[in-house]
């Protein structure tokens, strides 16, 4: 049977007549979590209800600033391509990952992981996601084809496609048994996670909220307030554990140059720089270390989502304060500075995805907003608001091809 498609509407942020569909399309499909109300109109607003940011007039109160704020969207056509459902739907919202090379979408929930073919919009494989480990909180796909899933029990599962059967199989659980065996004899390898309880420093003490694969490294963040760095291939050892924040860490993003960004419930974004590998012998040879280089503080509430532009020059952060802050790298410095805020969602920002000059944002208000950067110094346009989810949009992934952007 063909995939079912729930009612899905497009609402532009400005009045315009029906336009002829353009060659470049936006196809939307995202996962949901919690219900809420409809949003307000979208604008690029430097005040963003963040009192410390420089104020810019909003669309509702005055005309746009010439050459900086463009709120009139060009002709665009958006439609619901398909509503993808696993073979055994659950009440929990899935975590998502996409393979651009193979046109596959990975949807992980509490009990199973489903692989969808994005061309046919059909499930091609479903496998057990270790139900005893609790809900799958996050998913990442490495360039080598390994699938990493972060779980409620604080573990990371590694999945590989079997060469013989062509199906995915559980390859390892992080930290591995060998890694734990190497660390457990020494008292100095234990850290206190709460009163009267200690764990090895290579273990997460709470749910793994986000994972990101970059090159030969895997990054994981957790509600236990830490950032951990793992080898994404070979022995899959934990290389480093960083006490990153004062509250649960909700998001992680990695730039091409190795810079790591973490967002937390403490309202802060922290920037970590990767140092050159240290020289040594044996197991201590060529370990990577990350040091704190900046703390970005402009949100007034928990940071839930982070996304980077393709060149890593722009960082987007979404929070419970309903704003998306735009951070741009200063030419005279190596760190980010806030450039403004995208406003329009009526409730918390839960997820972000960036493809080229287009940013997608999902919110507790049950909508996905589409933003486009109009060029250097020209601000952003809200191209449209995608409605149709019955609950809040918790996760987004984006994929490009020659004709479209799929989310």
CSV table of C-alpha atoms in Angstrom, one decimal:
chain,number,residue,atom,x,y,z
A,1,UNK,CA,0.0,0.0,0.0
A,2,UNK,CA,1.3,3.5,-0.7
A,3,UNK,CA,2.3,5.6,2.3
A,4,UNK,CA,-0.5,7.6,3.9
A,5,UNK,CA,-0.3,11.3,4.1
A,6,UNK,CA,-1.8,13.3,6.9
A,7,UNK,CA,-3.4,16.7,6.1
A,8,UNK,CA,-0.5,19.1,5.7
A,9,UNK,CA,-0.8,22.8,4.8
A,10,UNK,CA,1.5,25.6,3.9
A,11,UNK,CA,1.1,29.1,5.3
A,12,UNK,CA,3.3,31.9,4.0
A,13,UNK,CA,4.3,34.8,6.2
A,14,UNK,CA,3.1,37.3,3.6
A,15,UNK,CA,0.1,37.6,1.4
A,16,UNK,CA,0.8,36.3,-2.2
A,17,UNK,CA,-1.0,34.8,-5.0
A,18,UNK,CA,-0.7,31.1,-6.0
A,19,UNK,CA,2.6,30.8,-7.8
A,20,UNK,CA,3.8,28.3,-10.4
A,21,UNK,CA,5.9,25.7,-8.6
A,22,UNK,CA,9.6,26.3,-8.8
A,23,UNK,CA,12.2,23.7,-9.7
A,24,UNK,CA,13.6,23.8,-6.2
A,25,UNK,CA,11.1,22.2,-3.8
A,26,UNK,CA,10.8,21.7,0.0
A,27,UNK,CA,9.5,18.3,1.0
A,28,UNK,CA,8.7,18.0,4.7
A,29,UNK,CA,8.5,15.0,7.0
A,30,UNK,CA,9.5,15.3,10.7
A,31,UNK,CA,8.8,13.6,14.0
A,32,UNK,CA,6.6,15.0,16.8
A,33,UNK,CA,6.5,15.0,20.5
A,34,UNK,CA,4.2,17.4,22.4
A,35,UNK,CA,1.2,19.5,21.4
A,36,UNK,CA,0.8,23.3,21.5
A,37,UNK,CA,-0.8,26.3,19.8
A,38,UNK,CA,-0.2,27.9,16.4
A,39,UNK,CA,2.7,30.4,16.1
A,40,UNK,CA,2.9,34.1,15.4
A,41,UNK,CA,4.3,35.6,12.2
A,42,UNK,CA,8.0,35.2,11.6
A,43,UNK,CA,10.5,38.0,11.6
A,44,UNK,CA,14.2,38.5,11.9
A,45,UNK,CA,14.4,40.5,15.2
A,46,UNK,CA,17.7,41.4,16.9
A,47,UNK,CA,15.8,42.0,20.2
A,48,UNK,CA,14.4,38.5,20.3
A,49,UNK,CA,13.1,39.2,23.7
A,50,UNK,CA,16.7,38.9,24.8
A,51,UNK,CA,17.1,42.3,26.6
A,52,UNK,CA,20.9,42.4,26.1
A,53,UNK,CA,20.8,42.2,22.3
A,54,UNK,CA,20.7,45.4,20.3
A,55,UNK,CA,17.2,46.3,19.3
A,56,UNK,CA,15.8,46.3,15.7
A,57,UNK,CA,12.3,47.3,14.7
A,58,UNK,CA,10.0,44.3,14.3
A,59,UNK,CA,7.8,43.7,11.3
A,60,UNK,CA,4.6,44.3,13.3
A,61,UNK,CA,5.8,47.7,14.6
A,62,UNK,CA,7.6,49.3,11.6
A,63,UNK,CA,8.8,48.9,8.1
A,64,UNK,CA,11.7,46.7,7.4
A,65,UNK,CA,15.2,48.1,7.4
A,66,UNK,CA,16.3,48.6,3.8
A,67,UNK,CA,19.0,46.2,2.8
A,68,UNK,CA,18.9,44.2,6.0
A,69,UNK,CA,15.5,42.8,6.8
A,70,UNK,CA,13.6,41.2,3.9
A,71,UNK,CA,10.3,39.6,5.0
A,72,UNK,CA,8.6,39.1,1.6
A,73,UNK,CA,9.1,35.5,0.5
A,74,UNK,CA,9.7,34.7,-3.1
A,75,UNK,CA,7.3,32.3,-4.9
A,76,UNK,CA,7.7,28.9,-3.2
A,77,UNK,CA,5.8,25.6,-3.2
A,78,UNK,CA,5.7,23.3,-0.3
A,79,UNK,CA,3.8,20.1,0.1
A,80,UNK,CA,3.6,16.9,2.2
A,81,UNK,CA,5.4,14.3,0.2
A,82,UNK,CA,4.6,11.4,2.6
A,83,UNK,CA,3.8,10.6,6.2
A,84,UNK,CA,6.3,7.8,7.1
A,85,UNK,CA,5.2,5.4,9.7
A,86,UNK,CA,7.1,2.4,11.2
A,87,UNK,CA,5.6,-1.0,11.1
A,88,UNK,CA,5.0,-1.0,14.8
A,89,UNK,CA,4.3,2.7,15.8
A,90,UNK,CA,5.0,3.7,19.4
A,91,UNK,CA,3.9,6.7,21.5
A,92,UNK,CA,7.5,8.0,21.7
A,93,UNK,CA,8.8,10.5,19.1
A,94,UNK,CA,11.5,9.0,17.0
A,95,UNK,CA,15.1,10.2,16.6
A,96,UNK,CA,16.1,10.7,13.0
A,97,UNK,CA,19.2,10.4,10.8
A,98,UNK,CA,19.6,10.6,7.1
A,99,UNK,CA,22.1,9.0,4.6
A,100,UNK,CA,22.6,11.4,1.7
A,101,UNK,CA,24.5,8.9,-0.3
A,102,UNK,CA,22.0,6.0,-0.1
A,103,UNK,CA,18.8,8.1,0.2
A,104,UNK,CA,17.9,6.4,3.4
A,105,UNK,CA,16.1,7.7,6.5
A,106,UNK,CA,16.8,6.1,9.9
A,107,UNK,CA,14.0,6.4,12.5
A,108,UNK,CA,14.7,5.1,16.0
A,109,UNK,CA,12.1,4.8,18.7
A,110,UNK,CA,11.9,3.0,22.0
A,111,UNK,CA,11.5,-0.5,20.6
A,112,UNK,CA,12.8,-0.5,17.1
A,113,UNK,CA,14.8,1.2,14.3
A,114,UNK,CA,13.2,1.6,10.9
A,115,UNK,CA,15.0,2.3,7.7
A,116,UNK,CA,13.0,4.2,5.1
A,117,UNK,CA,13.8,4.5,1.4
A,118,UNK,CA,13.3,8.2,0.7
A,119,UNK,CA,12.6,7.6,-3.0
A,120,UNK,CA,9.7,5.3,-2.5
A,121,UNK,CA,8.9,6.6,1.0
A,122,UNK,CA,8.5,3.0,2.2
A,123,UNK,CA,10.2,1.1,5.1
A,124,UNK,CA,12.8,-1.3,3.8
A,125,UNK,CA,14.1,-2.7,7.1
A,126,UNK,CA,13.1,-2.8,10.8
A,127,UNK,CA,15.2,-4.2,13.6
A,128,UNK,CA,15.1,-4.4,17.4
A,129,UNK,CA,16.5,-1.3,19.2
A,130,UNK,CA,17.2,-3.1,22.5
A,131,UNK,CA,14.0,-2.2,24.3
A,132,UNK,CA,15.6,-2.9,27.7
A,133,UNK,CA,17.9,0.1,27.1
A,134,UNK,CA,15.0,2.5,27.2
A,135,UNK,CA,14.1,5.1,24.6
A,136,UNK,CA,16.4,6.0,21.8
A,137,UNK,CA,17.2,9.6,22.4
A,138,UNK,CA,19.6,10.3,19.4
A,139,UNK,CA,20.9,8.9,16.2
A,140,UNK,CA,24.0,9.6,14.1
A,141,UNK,CA,25.5,8.1,11.0
A,142,UNK,CA,29.2,8.0,10.3
A,143,UNK,CA,30.8,8.4,6.9
A,144,UNK,CA,31.8,4.7,7.0
A,145,UNK,CA,28.1,3.7,7.3
A,146,UNK,CA,28.0,2.9,11.0
A,147,UNK,CA,24.8,3.8,12.8
A,148,UNK,CA,25.2,5.2,16.4
A,149,UNK,CA,22.2,5.4,18.7
A,150,UNK,CA,22.1,7.1,22.1
A,151,UNK,CA,19.8,5.5,24.7
A,152,UNK,CA,18.0,6.3,27.9
A,153,UNK,CA,20.3,3.9,29.9
A,154,UNK,CA,23.4,6.0,29.1
A,155,UNK,CA,24.8,3.6,26.6
A,156,UNK,CA,25.6,4.1,22.9
A,157,UNK,CA,24.8,1.3,20.5
A,158,UNK,CA,26.8,0.8,17.3
A,159,UNK,CA,25.0,-0.9,14.3
A,160,UNK,CA,26.6,-2.2,11.1
A,161,UNK,CA,25.1,-3.7,8.0
A,162,UNK,CA,26.0,-7.4,7.7
A,163,UNK,CA,27.8,-8.2,4.4
A,164,UNK,CA,26.2,-11.6,4.4
A,165,UNK,CA,22.6,-10.8,5.1
A,166,UNK,CA,22.5,-7.1,4.1
A,167,UNK,CA,20.7,-6.3,7.4
A,168,UNK,CA,21.8,-4.2,10.3
A,169,UNK,CA,23.2,-6.0,13.4
A,170,UNK,CA,24.3,-4.7,16.8
A,171,UNK,CA,28.1,-4.4,16.5
A,172,UNK,CA,29.0,-3.0,19.9
A,173,UNK,CA,27.8,-1.2,23.0
A,174,UNK,CA,29.8,1.8,24.3
A,175,UNK,CA,31.7,1.8,26.5
A,176,UNK,CA,32.8,-1.6,25.3
A,177,UNK,CA,33.6,-4.5,27.6
A,178,UNK,CA,37.3,-4.2,26.7
A,179,UNK,CA,37.3,-0.5,27.5
A,180,UNK,CA,35.7,-1.1,30.9
A,181,UNK,CA,38.1,-3.9,31.7
A,182,UNK,CA,41.1,-1.6,31.0
A,183,UNK,CA,39.8,1.1,33.4
A,184,UNK,CA,38.1,-0.7,36.3
A,185,UNK,CA,41.1,-1.7,38.3
A,186,UNK,CA,42.3,1.8,39.1
A,187,UNK,CA,40.4,3.9,41.7
A,188,UNK,CA,41.4,7.1,39.8
A,189,UNK,CA,39.3,6.1,36.9
A,190,UNK,CA,36.1,6.5,38.9
A,191,UNK,CA,34.1,9.7,39.3
A,192,UNK,CA,31.2,10.4,41.7
A,193,UNK,CA,27.9,10.8,39.9
A,194,UNK,CA,25.8,11.2,42.9
A,195,UNK,CA,26.0,10.6,46.7
A,196,UNK,CA,27.4,7.1,47.4
A,197,UNK,CA,27.6,6.2,43.7
A,198,UNK,CA,30.6,6.2,41.4
A,199,UNK,CA,31.1,5.2,37.8
A,200,UNK,CA,34.0,4.9,35.4
A,201,UNK,CA,34.7,8.2,33.7
A,202,UNK,CA,34.1,6.5,30.3
A,203,UNK,CA,30.4,5.9,31.3
A,204,UNK,CA,27.5,8.2,30.9
A,205,UNK,CA,25.5,8.4,34.1
A,206,UNK,CA,22.2,9.5,32.4
A,207,UNK,CA,20.5,9.5,29.1
A,208,UNK,CA,22.6,10.2,26.0
A,209,UNK,CA,20.7,13.1,24.6
A,210,UNK,CA,22.7,13.7,21.4
A,211,UNK,CA,25.4,12.1,19.3
A,212,UNK,CA,27.4,13.5,16.4
A,213,UNK,CA,29.9,11.7,14.1
A,214,UNK,CA,32.7,13.7,12.6
A,215,UNK,CA,35.6,12.0,10.7
A,216,UNK,CA,37.1,9.3,12.9
A,217,UNK,CA,35.5,10.6,16.1
A,218,UNK,CA,32.1,10.3,17.8
A,219,UNK,CA,30.8,12.9,20.2
A,220,UNK,CA,28.1,12.3,22.8
A,221,UNK,CA,26.4,14.5,25.3
A,222,UNK,CA,24.2,13.5,28.1
A,223,UNK,CA,21.9,14.7,30.8
A,224,UNK,CA,24.8,13.9,33.2
A,225,UNK,CA,26.3,17.3,32.1
A,226,UNK,CA,29.2,15.8,30.2
A,227,UNK,CA,30.7,15.7,26.7
A,228,UNK,CA,32.5,12.5,25.7
A,229,UNK,CA,34.7,11.8,22.7
A,230,UNK,CA,35.0,8.3,21.2
A,231,UNK,CA,36.9,6.6,18.4
A,232,UNK,CA,34.3,6.0,15.7
A,233,UNK,CA,36.2,3.1,14.2
A,234,UNK,CA,38.7,0.4,15.4
A,235,UNK,CA,38.5,-0.2,19.1
A,236,UNK,CA,35.7,2.3,19.7
A,237,UNK,CA,37.4,3.5,22.9
A,238,UNK,CA,36.4,6.5,24.9
A,239,UNK,CA,39.2,9.1,24.5
A,240,UNK,CA,38.0,11.9,26.7
A,241,UNK,CA,35.3,13.0,29.1
A,242,UNK,CA,34.6,16.7,29.6
A,243,UNK,CA,32.5,18.2,32.4
A,244,UNK,CA,30.8,20.5,29.9
A,245,UNK,CA,27.9,22.3,31.7
A,246,UNK,CA,26.1,23.0,35.0
A,247,UNK,CA,23.0,21.3,33.8
A,248,UNK,CA,21.8,18.6,31.3
A,249,UNK,CA,23.5,18.9,27.9
A,250,UNK,CA,20.8,18.7,25.1
A,251,UNK,CA,22.6,19.3,21.8
A,252,UNK,CA,26.0,19.0,20.1
A,253,UNK,CA,27.3,20.2,16.8
A,254,UNK,CA,30.7,19.7,15.2
A,255,UNK,CA,32.2,22.0,12.6
A,256,UNK,CA,34.5,20.8,9.8
A,257,UNK,CA,37.6,22.2,11.5
A,258,UNK,CA,36.8,20.1,14.6
A,259,UNK,CA,35.3,22.9,16.7
A,260,UNK,CA,32.6,21.4,19.0
A,261,UNK,CA,29.5,23.3,20.2
A,262,UNK,CA,27.4,22.1,23.1
A,263,UNK,CA,24.0,23.5,24.2
A,264,UNK,CA,22.6,22.9,27.7
A,265,UNK,CA,19.6,23.4,29.9
A,266,UNK,CA,21.7,25.9,31.8
A,267,UNK,CA,21.0,28.3,28.9
A,268,UNK,CA,24.6,28.4,27.7
A,269,UNK,CA,26.4,27.3,24.5
A,270,UNK,CA,30.0,26.3,25.0
A,271,UNK,CA,32.7,26.2,22.3
A,272,UNK,CA,35.4,23.5,22.5
A,273,UNK,CA,38.6,23.5,20.4
A,274,UNK,CA,40.3,20.3,19.4
A,275,UNK,CA,44.0,20.3,20.3
A,276,UNK,CA,46.7,18.5,18.3
A,277,UNK,CA,47.1,14.8,19.3
A,278,UNK,CA,49.7,14.2,22.0
A,279,UNK,CA,52.7,12.0,21.3
A,280,UNK,CA,53.4,9.0,23.4
A,281,UNK,CA,53.5,5.2,23.4
A,282,UNK,CA,51.0,2.4,23.7
A,283,UNK,CA,47.5,3.2,24.7
A,284,UNK,CA,48.4,6.9,25.5
A,285,UNK,CA,49.5,7.6,22.0
A,286,UNK,CA,47.8,10.2,19.9
A,287,UNK,CA,44.9,11.1,22.2
A,288,UNK,CA,42.8,14.1,21.3
A,289,UNK,CA,41.9,16.8,23.9
A,290,UNK,CA,39.3,19.5,23.7
A,291,UNK,CA,39.6,22.8,25.6
A,292,UNK,CA,37.0,25.4,26.3
A,293,UNK,CA,37.5,28.5,24.2
A,294,UNK,CA,34.2,30.5,24.6
A,295,UNK,CA,30.9,30.5,26.4
A,296,UNK,CA,28.0,32.0,24.5
A,297,UNK,CA,25.3,33.4,26.8
A,298,UNK,CA,22.3,35.1,25.2
A,299,UNK,CA,19.4,32.7,25.7
A,300,UNK,CA,17.2,33.1,28.7
A,301,UNK,CA,16.3,29.5,29.0
A,302,UNK,CA,17.4,25.9,28.1
A,303,UNK,CA,19.1,25.5,24.8
A,304,UNK,CA,17.5,22.5,23.0
A,305,UNK,CA,19.0,22.5,19.5
A,306,UNK,CA,22.1,23.6,17.5
A,307,UNK,CA,22.8,23.6,13.8
A,308,UNK,CA,25.8,24.8,11.7
A,309,UNK,CA,26.0,26.2,8.2
A,310,UNK,CA,28.0,24.1,5.8
A,311,UNK,CA,31.1,26.2,6.1
A,312,UNK,CA,30.8,26.4,9.9
A,313,UNK,CA,30.7,30.2,9.8
A,314,UNK,CA,27.2,30.5,11.2
A,315,UNK,CA,25.8,28.7,14.3
A,316,UNK,CA,22.0,28.6,14.9
A,317,UNK,CA,20.7,27.8,18.4
A,318,UNK,CA,17.1,27.2,19.5
A,319,UNK,CA,15.8,27.4,23.0
A,320,UNK,CA,12.8,27.3,25.2
A,321,UNK,CA,12.6,31.1,25.0
A,322,UNK,CA,11.0,30.7,21.5
A,323,UNK,CA,13.9,32.3,19.7
A,324,UNK,CA,16.5,31.1,17.3
A,325,UNK,CA,19.8,33.0,17.8
A,326,UNK,CA,22.1,33.5,14.8
A,327,UNK,CA,25.8,33.5,15.7
A,328,UNK,CA,28.4,34.5,13.1
A,329,UNK,CA,32.1,34.2,13.3
A,330,UNK,CA,33.8,37.5,13.7
A,331,UNK,CA,36.5,38.2,11.1
A,332,UNK,CA,38.9,39.5,13.7
A,333,UNK,CA,38.4,36.6,16.1
A,334,UNK,CA,38.0,32.8,16.2
A,335,UNK,CA,34.8,32.9,18.2
A,336,UNK,CA,31.1,33.5,17.4
A,337,UNK,CA,29.2,36.7,18.1
A,338,UNK,CA,25.4,37.0,18.1
A,339,UNK,CA,24.1,38.7,14.9
A,340,UNK,CA,20.4,38.6,15.7
A,341,UNK,CA,17.4,36.3,16.3
A,342,UNK,CA,14.7,34.6,14.2
A,343,UNK,CA,11.4,34.8,15.9
A,344,UNK,CA,7.9,33.6,15.1
A,345,UNK,CA,7.4,30.3,16.8
A,346,UNK,CA,4.8,30.4,19.6
A,347,UNK,CA,6.6,27.9,21.8
A,348,UNK,CA,9.9,26.3,22.5
A,349,UNK,CA,12.3,25.5,19.7
A,350,UNK,CA,13.0,21.8,19.8
A,351,UNK,CA,15.1,21.1,16.7
A,352,UNK,CA,17.0,22.7,13.8
A,353,UNK,CA,18.4,21.6,10.5
A,354,UNK,CA,20.5,23.6,8.0
A,355,UNK,CA,21.0,22.9,4.3
A,356,UNK,CA,22.8,25.5,2.2
A,357,UNK,CA,21.2,28.9,2.8
A,358,UNK,CA,18.0,27.4,4.2
A,359,UNK,CA,17.3,26.7,7.9
A,360,UNK,CA,14.4,24.6,9.2
A,361,UNK,CA,13.1,24.9,12.7
A,362,UNK,CA,10.7,22.6,14.6
A,363,UNK,CA,8.8,23.7,17.7
A,364,UNK,CA,6.4,22.7,20.4
A,365,UNK,CA,3.9,24.8,18.6
A,366,UNK,CA,3.5,21.9,16.1
A,367,UNK,CA,5.0,23.7,13.1
A,368,UNK,CA,8.1,23.7,11.0
A,369,UNK,CA,9.4,27.1,9.8
A,370,UNK,CA,11.6,27.6,6.8
A,371,UNK,CA,14.1,30.4,6.9
A,372,UNK,CA,16.5,31.6,4.2
A,373,UNK,CA,19.6,33.7,4.5
A,374,UNK,CA,19.3,36.4,1.8
A,375,UNK,CA,23.0,37.3,1.5
A,376,UNK,CA,25.6,39.0,3.6
A,377,UNK,CA,24.1,41.9,5.5
A,378,UNK,CA,20.6,41.3,4.2
A,379,UNK,CA,19.1,39.3,7.0
A,380,UNK,CA,16.7,36.3,6.7
A,381,UNK,CA,13.3,35.7,5.2
A,382,UNK,CA,10.7,33.3,6.6
A,383,UNK,CA,9.6,31.4,3.5
A,384,UNK,CA,6.8,29.6,5.1
A,385,UNK,CA,5.2,27.7,8.0
A,386,UNK,CA,4.5,24.0,7.6
A,387,UNK,CA,1.5,22.8,9.5
A,388,UNK,CA,0.1,19.3,9.9
A,389,UNK,CA,1.7,17.7,12.9
A,390,UNK,CA,-0.6,16.8,15.7
A,391,UNK,CA,2.1,17.3,18.3
A,392,UNK,CA,5.3,19.3,18.7
A,393,UNK,CA,8.0,18.7,16.2
A,394,UNK,CA,10.9,17.1,18.1
A,395,UNK,CA,13.4,16.1,15.4
A,396,UNK,CA,14.4,17.2,11.9
A,397,UNK,CA,16.9,16.0,9.3
A,398,UNK,CA,17.6,17.5,5.9
A,399,UNK,CA,18.9,16.1,2.7
A,400,UNK,CA,19.6,17.8,-0.6
A,401,UNK,CA,19.6,16.6,-4.2
A,402,UNK,CA,19.5,18.3,-7.5
A,403,UNK,CA,15.9,19.2,-7.3
A,404,UNK,CA,14.8,19.3,-3.8
A,405,UNK,CA,15.4,19.6,-0.1
A,406,UNK,CA,13.8,16.8,2.0
A,407,UNK,CA,13.2,17.4,5.7
